[in-house]
Coordinates of C-alpha atoms (C1' of nucleotides) in Angstrom, one line a residue:
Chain A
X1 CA 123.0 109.1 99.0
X2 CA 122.5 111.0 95.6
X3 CA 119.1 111.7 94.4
X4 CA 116.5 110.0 93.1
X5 CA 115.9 109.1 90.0
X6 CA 112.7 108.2 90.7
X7 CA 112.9 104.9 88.0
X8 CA 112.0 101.5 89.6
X9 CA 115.0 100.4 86.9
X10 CA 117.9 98.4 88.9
X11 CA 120.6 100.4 86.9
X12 CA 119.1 103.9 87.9
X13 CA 118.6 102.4 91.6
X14 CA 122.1 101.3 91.5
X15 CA 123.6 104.4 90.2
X16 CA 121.9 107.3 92.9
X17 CA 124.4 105.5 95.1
X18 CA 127.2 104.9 92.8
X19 CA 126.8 107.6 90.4
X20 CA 128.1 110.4 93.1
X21 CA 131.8 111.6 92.5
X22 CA 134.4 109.8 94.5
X23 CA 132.0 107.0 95.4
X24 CA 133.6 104.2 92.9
X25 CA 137.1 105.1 93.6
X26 CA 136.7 104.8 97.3
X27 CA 135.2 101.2 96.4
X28 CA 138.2 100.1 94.3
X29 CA 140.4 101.6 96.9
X30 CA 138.1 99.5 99.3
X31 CA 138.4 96.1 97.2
X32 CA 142.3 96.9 96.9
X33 CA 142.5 96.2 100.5
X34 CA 142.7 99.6 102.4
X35 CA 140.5 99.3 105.4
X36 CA 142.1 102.9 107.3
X37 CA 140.5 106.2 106.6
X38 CA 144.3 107.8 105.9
X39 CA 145.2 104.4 103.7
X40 CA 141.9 105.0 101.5
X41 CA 142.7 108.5 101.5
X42 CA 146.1 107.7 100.3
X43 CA 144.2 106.7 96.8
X44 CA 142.3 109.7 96.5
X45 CA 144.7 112.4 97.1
X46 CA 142.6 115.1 95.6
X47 CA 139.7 114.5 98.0
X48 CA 139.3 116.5 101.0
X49 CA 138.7 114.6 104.1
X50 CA 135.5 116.3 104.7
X51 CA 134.0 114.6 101.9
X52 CA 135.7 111.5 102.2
X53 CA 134.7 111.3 105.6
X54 CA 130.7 111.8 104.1
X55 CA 131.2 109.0 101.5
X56 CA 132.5 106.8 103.7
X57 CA 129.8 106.9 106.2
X58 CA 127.4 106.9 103.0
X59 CA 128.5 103.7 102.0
X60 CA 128.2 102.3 105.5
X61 CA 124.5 103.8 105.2
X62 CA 123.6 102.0 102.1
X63 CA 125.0 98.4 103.8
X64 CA 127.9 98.7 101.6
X65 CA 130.9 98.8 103.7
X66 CA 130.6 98.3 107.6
X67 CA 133.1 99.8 110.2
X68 CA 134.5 97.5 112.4
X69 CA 136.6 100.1 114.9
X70 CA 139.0 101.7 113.0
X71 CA 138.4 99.8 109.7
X72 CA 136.3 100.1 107.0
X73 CA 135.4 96.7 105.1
X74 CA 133.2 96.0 102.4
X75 CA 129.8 93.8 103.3
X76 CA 128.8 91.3 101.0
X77 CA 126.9 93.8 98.9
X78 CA 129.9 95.4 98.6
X79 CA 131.8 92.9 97.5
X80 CA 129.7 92.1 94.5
X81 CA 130.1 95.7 93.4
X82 CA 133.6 94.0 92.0
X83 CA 132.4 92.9 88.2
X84 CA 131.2 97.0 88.0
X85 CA 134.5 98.4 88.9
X86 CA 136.1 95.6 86.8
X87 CA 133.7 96.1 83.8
X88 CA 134.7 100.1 84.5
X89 CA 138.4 99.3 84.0
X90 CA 138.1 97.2 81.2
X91 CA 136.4 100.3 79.5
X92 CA 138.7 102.6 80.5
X93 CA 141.6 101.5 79.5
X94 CA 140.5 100.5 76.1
X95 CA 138.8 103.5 75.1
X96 CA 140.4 106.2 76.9
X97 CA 142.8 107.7 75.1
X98 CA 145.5 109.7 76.2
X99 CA 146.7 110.7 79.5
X100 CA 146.4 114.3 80.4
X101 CA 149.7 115.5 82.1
X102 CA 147.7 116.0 85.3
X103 CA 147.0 112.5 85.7
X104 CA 150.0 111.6 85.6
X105 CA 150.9 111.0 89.9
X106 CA 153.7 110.1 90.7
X107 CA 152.6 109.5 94.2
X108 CA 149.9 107.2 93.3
X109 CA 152.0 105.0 90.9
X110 CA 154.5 104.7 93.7
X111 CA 151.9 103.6 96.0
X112 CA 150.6 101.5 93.3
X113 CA 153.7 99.8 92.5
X114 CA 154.4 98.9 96.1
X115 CA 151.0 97.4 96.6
X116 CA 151.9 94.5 93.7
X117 CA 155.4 93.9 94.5
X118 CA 156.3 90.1 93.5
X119 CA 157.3 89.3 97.6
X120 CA 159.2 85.5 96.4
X121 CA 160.7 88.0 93.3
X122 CA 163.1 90.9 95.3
X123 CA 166.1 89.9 96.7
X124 CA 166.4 88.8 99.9
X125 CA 168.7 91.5 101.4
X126 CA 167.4 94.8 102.2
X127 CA 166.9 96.7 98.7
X128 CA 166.6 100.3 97.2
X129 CA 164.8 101.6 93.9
X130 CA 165.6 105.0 93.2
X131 CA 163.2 106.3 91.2
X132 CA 164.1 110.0 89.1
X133 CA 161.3 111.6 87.0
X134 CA 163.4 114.4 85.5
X135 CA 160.2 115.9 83.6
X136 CA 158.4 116.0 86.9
X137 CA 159.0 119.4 89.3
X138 CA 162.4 118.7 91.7
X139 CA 159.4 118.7 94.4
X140 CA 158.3 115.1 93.2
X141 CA 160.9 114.4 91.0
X142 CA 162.8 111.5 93.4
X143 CA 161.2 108.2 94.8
X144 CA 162.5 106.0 97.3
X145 CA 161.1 102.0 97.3
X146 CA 162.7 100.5 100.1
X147 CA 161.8 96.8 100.1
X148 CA 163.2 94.4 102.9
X149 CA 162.1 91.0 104.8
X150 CA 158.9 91.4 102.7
X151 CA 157.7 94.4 103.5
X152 CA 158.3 98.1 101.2
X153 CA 157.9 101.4 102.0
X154 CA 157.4 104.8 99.4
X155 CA 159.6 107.8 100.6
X156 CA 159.3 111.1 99.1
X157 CA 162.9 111.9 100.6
X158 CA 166.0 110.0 101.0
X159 CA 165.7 107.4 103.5
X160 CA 169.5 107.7 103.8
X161 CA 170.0 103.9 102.8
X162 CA 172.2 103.2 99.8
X163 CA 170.1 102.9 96.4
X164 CA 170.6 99.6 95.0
X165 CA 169.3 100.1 91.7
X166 CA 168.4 103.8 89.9
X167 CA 165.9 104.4 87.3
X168 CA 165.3 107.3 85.8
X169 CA 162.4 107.5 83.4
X170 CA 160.1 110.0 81.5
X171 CA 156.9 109.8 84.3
X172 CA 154.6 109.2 81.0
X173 CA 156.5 106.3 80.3
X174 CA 156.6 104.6 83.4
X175 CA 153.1 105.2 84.2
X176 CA 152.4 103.5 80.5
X177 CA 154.4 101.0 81.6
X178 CA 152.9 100.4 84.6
X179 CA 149.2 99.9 83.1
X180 CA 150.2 97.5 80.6
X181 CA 150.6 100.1 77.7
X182 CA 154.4 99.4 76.9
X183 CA 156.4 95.9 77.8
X184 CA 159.3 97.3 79.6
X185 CA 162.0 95.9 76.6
X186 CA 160.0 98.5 74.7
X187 CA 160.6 100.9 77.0
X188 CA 164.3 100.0 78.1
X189 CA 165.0 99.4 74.2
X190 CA 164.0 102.9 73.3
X191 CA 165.8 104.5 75.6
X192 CA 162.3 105.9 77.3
X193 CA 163.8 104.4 80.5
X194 CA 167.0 103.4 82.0
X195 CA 167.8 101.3 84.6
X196 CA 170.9 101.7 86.3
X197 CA 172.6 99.1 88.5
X198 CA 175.0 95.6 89.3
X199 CA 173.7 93.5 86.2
X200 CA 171.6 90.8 87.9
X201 CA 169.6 93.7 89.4
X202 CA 168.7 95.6 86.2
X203 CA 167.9 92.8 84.8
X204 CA 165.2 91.1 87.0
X205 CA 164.2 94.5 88.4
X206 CA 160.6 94.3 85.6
X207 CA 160.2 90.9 87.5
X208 CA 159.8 92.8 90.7
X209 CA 156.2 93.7 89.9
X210 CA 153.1 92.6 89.0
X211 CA 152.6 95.4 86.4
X212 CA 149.0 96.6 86.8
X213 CA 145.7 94.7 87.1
X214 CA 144.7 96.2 84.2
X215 CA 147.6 95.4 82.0
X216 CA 146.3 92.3 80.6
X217 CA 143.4 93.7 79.4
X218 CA 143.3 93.2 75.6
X219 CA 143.3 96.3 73.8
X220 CA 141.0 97.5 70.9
X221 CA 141.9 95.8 67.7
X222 CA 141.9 98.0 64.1
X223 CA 138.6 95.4 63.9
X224 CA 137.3 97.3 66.7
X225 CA 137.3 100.6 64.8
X226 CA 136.4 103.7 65.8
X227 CA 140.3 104.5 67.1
X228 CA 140.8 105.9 70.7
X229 CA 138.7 108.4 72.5
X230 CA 139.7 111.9 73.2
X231 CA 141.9 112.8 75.6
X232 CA 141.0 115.9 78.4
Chain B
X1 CA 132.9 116.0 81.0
X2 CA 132.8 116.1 85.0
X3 CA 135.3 117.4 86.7
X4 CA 138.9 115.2 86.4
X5 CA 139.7 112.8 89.0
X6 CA 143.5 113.9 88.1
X7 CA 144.7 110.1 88.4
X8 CA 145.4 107.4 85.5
X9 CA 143.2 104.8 86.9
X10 CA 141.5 103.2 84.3
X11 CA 138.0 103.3 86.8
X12 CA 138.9 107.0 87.7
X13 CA 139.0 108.3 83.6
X14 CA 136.2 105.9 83.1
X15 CA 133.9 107.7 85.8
X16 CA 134.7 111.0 84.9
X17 CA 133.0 110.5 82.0
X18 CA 130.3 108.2 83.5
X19 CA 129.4 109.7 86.9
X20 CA 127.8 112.3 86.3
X21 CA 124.0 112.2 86.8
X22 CA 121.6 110.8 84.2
X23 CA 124.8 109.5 81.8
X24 CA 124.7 106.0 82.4
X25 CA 121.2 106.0 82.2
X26 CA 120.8 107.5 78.6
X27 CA 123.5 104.9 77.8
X28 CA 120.9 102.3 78.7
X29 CA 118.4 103.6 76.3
X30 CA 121.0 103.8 73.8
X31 CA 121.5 100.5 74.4
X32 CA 117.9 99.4 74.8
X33 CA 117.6 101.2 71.0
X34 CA 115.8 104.2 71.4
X35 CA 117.9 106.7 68.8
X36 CA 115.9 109.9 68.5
X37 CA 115.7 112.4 71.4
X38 CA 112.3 112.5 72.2
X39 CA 112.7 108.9 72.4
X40 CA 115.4 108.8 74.5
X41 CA 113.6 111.2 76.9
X42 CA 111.0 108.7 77.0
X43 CA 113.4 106.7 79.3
X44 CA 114.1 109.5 81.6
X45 CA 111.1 111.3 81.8
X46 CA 112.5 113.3 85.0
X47 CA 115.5 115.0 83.2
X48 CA 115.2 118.8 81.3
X49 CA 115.9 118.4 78.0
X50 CA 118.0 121.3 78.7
X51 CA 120.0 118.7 80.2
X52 CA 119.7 115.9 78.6
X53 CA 121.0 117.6 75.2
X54 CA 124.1 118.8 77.2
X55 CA 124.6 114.9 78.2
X56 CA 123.8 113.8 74.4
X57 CA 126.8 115.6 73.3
X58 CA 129.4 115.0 75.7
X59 CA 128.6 111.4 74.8
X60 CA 128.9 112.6 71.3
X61 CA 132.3 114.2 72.1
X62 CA 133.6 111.5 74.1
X63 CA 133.3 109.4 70.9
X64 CA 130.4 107.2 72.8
X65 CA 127.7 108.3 70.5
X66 CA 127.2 109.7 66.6
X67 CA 124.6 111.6 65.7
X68 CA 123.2 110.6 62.3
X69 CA 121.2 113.2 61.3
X70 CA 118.3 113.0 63.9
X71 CA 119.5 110.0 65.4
X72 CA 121.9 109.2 68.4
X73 CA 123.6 105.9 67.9
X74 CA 126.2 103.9 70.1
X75 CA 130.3 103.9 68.8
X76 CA 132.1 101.0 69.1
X77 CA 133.2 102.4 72.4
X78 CA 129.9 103.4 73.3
X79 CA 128.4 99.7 72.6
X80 CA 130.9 98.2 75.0
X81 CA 129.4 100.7 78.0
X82 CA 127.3 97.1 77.8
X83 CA 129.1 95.2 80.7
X84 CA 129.0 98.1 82.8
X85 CA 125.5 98.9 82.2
X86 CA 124.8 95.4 83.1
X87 CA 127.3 94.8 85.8
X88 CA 125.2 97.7 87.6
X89 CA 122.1 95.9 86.7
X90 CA 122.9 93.2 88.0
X91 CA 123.7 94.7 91.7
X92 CA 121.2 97.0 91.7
X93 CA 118.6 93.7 91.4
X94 CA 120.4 91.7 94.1
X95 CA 121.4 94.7 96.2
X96 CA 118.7 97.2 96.4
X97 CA 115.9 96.2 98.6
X98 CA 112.6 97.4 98.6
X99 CA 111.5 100.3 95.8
X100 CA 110.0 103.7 97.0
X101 CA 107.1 104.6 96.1
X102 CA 108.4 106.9 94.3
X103 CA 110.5 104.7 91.9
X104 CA 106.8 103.1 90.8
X105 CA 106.5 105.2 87.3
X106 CA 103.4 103.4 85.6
X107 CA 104.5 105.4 82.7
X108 CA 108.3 103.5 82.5
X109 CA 106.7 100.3 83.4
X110 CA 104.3 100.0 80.3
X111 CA 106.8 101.8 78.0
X112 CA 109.0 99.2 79.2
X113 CA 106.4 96.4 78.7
X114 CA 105.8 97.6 75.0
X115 CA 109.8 97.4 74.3
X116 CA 109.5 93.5 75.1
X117 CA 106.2 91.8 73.5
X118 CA 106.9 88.8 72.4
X119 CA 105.4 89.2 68.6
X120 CA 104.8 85.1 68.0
X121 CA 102.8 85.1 71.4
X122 CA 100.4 88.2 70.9
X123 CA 96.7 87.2 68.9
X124 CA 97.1 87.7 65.3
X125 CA 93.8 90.0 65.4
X126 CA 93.9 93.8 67.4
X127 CA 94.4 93.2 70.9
X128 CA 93.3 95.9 73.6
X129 CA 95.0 95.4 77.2
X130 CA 93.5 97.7 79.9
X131 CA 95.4 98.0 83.2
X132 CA 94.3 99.2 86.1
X133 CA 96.2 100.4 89.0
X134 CA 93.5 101.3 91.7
X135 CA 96.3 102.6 94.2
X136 CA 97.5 105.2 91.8
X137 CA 96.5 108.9 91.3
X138 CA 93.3 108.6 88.6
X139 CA 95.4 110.4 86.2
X140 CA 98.3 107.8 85.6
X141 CA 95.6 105.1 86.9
X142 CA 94.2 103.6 83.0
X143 CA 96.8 102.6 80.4
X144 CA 95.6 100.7 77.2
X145 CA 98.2 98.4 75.1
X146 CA 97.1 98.3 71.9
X147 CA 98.9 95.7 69.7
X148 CA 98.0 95.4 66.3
X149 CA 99.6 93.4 63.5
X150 CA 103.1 93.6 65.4
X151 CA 103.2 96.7 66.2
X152 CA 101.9 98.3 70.0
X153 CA 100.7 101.8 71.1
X154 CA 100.4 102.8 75.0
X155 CA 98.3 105.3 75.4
X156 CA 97.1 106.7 78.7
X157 CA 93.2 108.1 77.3
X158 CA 90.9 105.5 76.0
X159 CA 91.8 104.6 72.0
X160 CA 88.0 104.0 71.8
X161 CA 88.8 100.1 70.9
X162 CA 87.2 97.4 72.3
X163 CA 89.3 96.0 75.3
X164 CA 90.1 92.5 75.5
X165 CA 91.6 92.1 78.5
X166 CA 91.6 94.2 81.5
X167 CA 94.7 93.9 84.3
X168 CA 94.0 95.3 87.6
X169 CA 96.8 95.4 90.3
X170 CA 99.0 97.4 92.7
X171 CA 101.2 98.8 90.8
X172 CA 103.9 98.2 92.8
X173 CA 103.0 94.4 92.1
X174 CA 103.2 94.6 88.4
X175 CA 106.4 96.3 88.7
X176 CA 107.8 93.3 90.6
X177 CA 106.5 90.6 88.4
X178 CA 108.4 92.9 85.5
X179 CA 111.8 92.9 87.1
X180 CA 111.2 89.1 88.2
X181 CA 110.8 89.4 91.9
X182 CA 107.6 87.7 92.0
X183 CA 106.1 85.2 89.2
X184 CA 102.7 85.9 87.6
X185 CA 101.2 82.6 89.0
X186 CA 102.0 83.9 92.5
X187 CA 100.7 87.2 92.0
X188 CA 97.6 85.9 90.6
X189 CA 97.4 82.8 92.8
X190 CA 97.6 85.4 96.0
X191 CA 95.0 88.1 94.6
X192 CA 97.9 91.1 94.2
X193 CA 97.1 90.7 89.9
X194 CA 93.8 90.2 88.8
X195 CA 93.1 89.3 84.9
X196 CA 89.4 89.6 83.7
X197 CA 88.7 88.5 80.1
X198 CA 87.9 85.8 77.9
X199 CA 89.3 82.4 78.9
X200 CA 92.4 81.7 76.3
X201 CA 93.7 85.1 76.7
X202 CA 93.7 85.3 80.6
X203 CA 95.7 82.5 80.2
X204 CA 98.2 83.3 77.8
X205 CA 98.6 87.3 78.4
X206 CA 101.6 86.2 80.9
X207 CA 103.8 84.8 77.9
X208 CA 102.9 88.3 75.4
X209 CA 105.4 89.9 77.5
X210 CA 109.1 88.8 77.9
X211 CA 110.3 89.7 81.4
X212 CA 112.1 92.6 82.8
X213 CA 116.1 91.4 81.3
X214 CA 117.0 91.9 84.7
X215 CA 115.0 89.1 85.8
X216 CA 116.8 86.3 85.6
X217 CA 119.2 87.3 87.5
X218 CA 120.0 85.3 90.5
X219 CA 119.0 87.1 94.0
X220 CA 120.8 86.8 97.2
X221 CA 120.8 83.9 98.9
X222 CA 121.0 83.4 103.0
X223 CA 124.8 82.3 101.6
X224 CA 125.2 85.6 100.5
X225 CA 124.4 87.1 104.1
X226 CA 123.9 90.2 104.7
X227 CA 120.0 90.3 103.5
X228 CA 118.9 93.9 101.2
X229 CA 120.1 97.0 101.5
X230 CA 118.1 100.2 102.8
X231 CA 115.5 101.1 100.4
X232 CA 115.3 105.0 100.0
Chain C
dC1 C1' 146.1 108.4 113.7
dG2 C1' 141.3 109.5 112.4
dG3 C1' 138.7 112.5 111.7
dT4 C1' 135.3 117.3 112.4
dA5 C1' 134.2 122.4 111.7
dT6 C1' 133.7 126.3 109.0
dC7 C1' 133.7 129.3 105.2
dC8 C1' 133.5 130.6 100.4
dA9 C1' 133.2 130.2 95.3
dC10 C1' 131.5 127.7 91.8
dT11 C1' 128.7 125.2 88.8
dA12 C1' 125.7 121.4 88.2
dC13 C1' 121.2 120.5 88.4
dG14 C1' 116.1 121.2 88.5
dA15 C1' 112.0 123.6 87.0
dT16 C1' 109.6 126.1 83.8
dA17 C1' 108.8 128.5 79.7
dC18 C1' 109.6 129.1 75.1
dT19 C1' 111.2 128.6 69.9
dG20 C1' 112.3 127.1 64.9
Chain D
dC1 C1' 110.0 116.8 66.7
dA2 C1' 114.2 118.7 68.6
dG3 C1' 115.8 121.3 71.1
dT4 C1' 117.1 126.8 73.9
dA5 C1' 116.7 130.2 77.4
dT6 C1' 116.5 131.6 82.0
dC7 C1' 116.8 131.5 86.9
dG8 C1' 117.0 129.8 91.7
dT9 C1' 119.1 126.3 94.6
dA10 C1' 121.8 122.8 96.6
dG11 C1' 125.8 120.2 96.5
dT12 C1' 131.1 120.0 95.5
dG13 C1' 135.4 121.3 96.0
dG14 C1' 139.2 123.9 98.2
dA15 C1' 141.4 126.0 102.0
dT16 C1' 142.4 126.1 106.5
dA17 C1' 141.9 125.2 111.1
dC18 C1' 141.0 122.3 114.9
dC19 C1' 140.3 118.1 118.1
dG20 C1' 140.4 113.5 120.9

DNA sequence: CGGTATCCACTACGATACTG
DNA sequence: CAGTATCGTAGTGGATACCG
């Protein structure tokens, strides 16, 4: 646990757990529905296991999370930490402005995008998403979503099937995209991204995912004022 | 800022602004309407001011605060950190089990009580509360609330007024009747409170004071399993 | 797969004193 | 009242290696 802040107040109490770096993000990754240490870990790339490994047995500390074997679960307690990482999100994407470039993962929107596939949306037969980033270093530039009998799987090299549909986009974009930023006509209309395919796939290919949790979120209105925070 | 998460999570940009120690909490007194620094510091007695000037203007630079000539006031953006701050409240009340001893600042607690007097309750003529926390060192143990025409001092030497009413108690039980855990009628039904004074106000000096805004929220029930969390 | 061990560089934080 | 200046320490992050 953080340190004290030595204030009887529920917020301070609340925040010398939660106020430590990481902590929150291993809860959302928690109330996502990762249970294994490598599957959280999946969501916080940048963090070593080391410390992952400490915040994790942190939360069990606090009552938070419990392990149960190999899985880590959220207790009650933990549960109800939802409405703060909600109320987070909410904030975040209506005031933070910009993206930097660096937070711009490929990785993670790939492993984002499979977790809200639309199962009763993709075809029935075993199908490919190639994904290009051409703005993105040839290391990370190509994505492979291989989706079949419900299940999908992110490859980082070719999986050898044949690619049912291609799309090539600017990583900004799709990201934007993905957190409810730009509708994907916008997107496709501009020519920001381009899907490439047999007809019926291009077409229902945006049906093929839940777009972000966080899309619906309304943003702020000129009423709001104030205009959008500055970007790192 | 703190250090960058290097992801586009909403949560993730949100908390690299908002994790780092002390932020969230001079956000609540922003929000609570303290403006002016030393007034702020008032809330967070604990922090340098070294420090708590470096957190002023990252808020100020994040486009969560203004400063208007002396005074630090909330953005738009910086107004809607209200959900969050209350989301944690929230949890920290249910979730957070017994306080420290530590957390038991008589100092918050009455500066806390002054921010809440309920004007239309208070005697019209000057009214001196004396409380008396036995259990603490004799330094912090005498505070007098002097309320006066609606306006109210703390002070922690003798004013030299007369005292109207004097409140002795563990301090750790007037901190829980402020945050709501225990009623006054318990407290003084079980001996933990004690009110000495003429008649009318021992009996009204519980409704000068609005509660704690933290208590009314709901605690755990035996449905919520799990029962409270470790205290530090 | 699910972690632990170790080392180093860095800087955030805490404590205290001081200033315009 | 509204902050700066300074210095010591502890925790974070990054790299890398290792283990059952």
């Amino acid at each position: 646990m953080g340190a004290s802040y030595y204030q009887f107040c529920p917020v301070a109490k609340a925040m010398e757990l939660l106020d430590e770096r990481w902590t929150l993000l291993i809860v959302r990754e928690l109330l996502s529905g990762s249970e294994h240490f490598n599957e959280v870990r999946r969501g916080v790339p940048r963090m070593s296991p080391t410390l992952l490994s400490k915040r994790l047995n942190q939360l069990v500390r606090a009552g938070v999370a419990e392990k149960k074997d190999d899985r880590y679960v959220l207790t009650p307690a933990g549960k109800e930490l939802r409405p703060v990482v909600d109320a987070l999100a909410v904030w975040g994407v209506r005031w933070i402005g910009e993206l930097g470039d660096q937070d711009l993962d490929p990785k993670l929107l790939l492993w984002d995008m499979r977790r809200n596939i639309t199962l009763d949306a993709i075809p029935d037969t075993r199908t490919v998403i190639l994904f290009v980033f051409p703005d993105v270093q040839p290391r990370n530039r190509h994505w492979w979503l291989v989706m079949n009998a419900g299940a999908a799987d992110v490859c980082d090299t070719d999986p050898g099937y044949e690619v049912s549909v291609t799309v090539t986009a600017d990583l900004r974009h799709m990201v934007r995209i993905w957190r409810g930023d730009t509708p994907w006509q916008d997107a496709l209309r501009s020519g920001a991204i381009d899907i490439q395919g047999p007809e019926p796939l291009r077409r229902t290919l945006p049906t093929w995912f839940a777009l972000s949790p966080f899309a619906t979120i309304p943003r702020p209105t000129v009423h709001d004022a104030g205009g959008a925070l500055q970007a790192r």
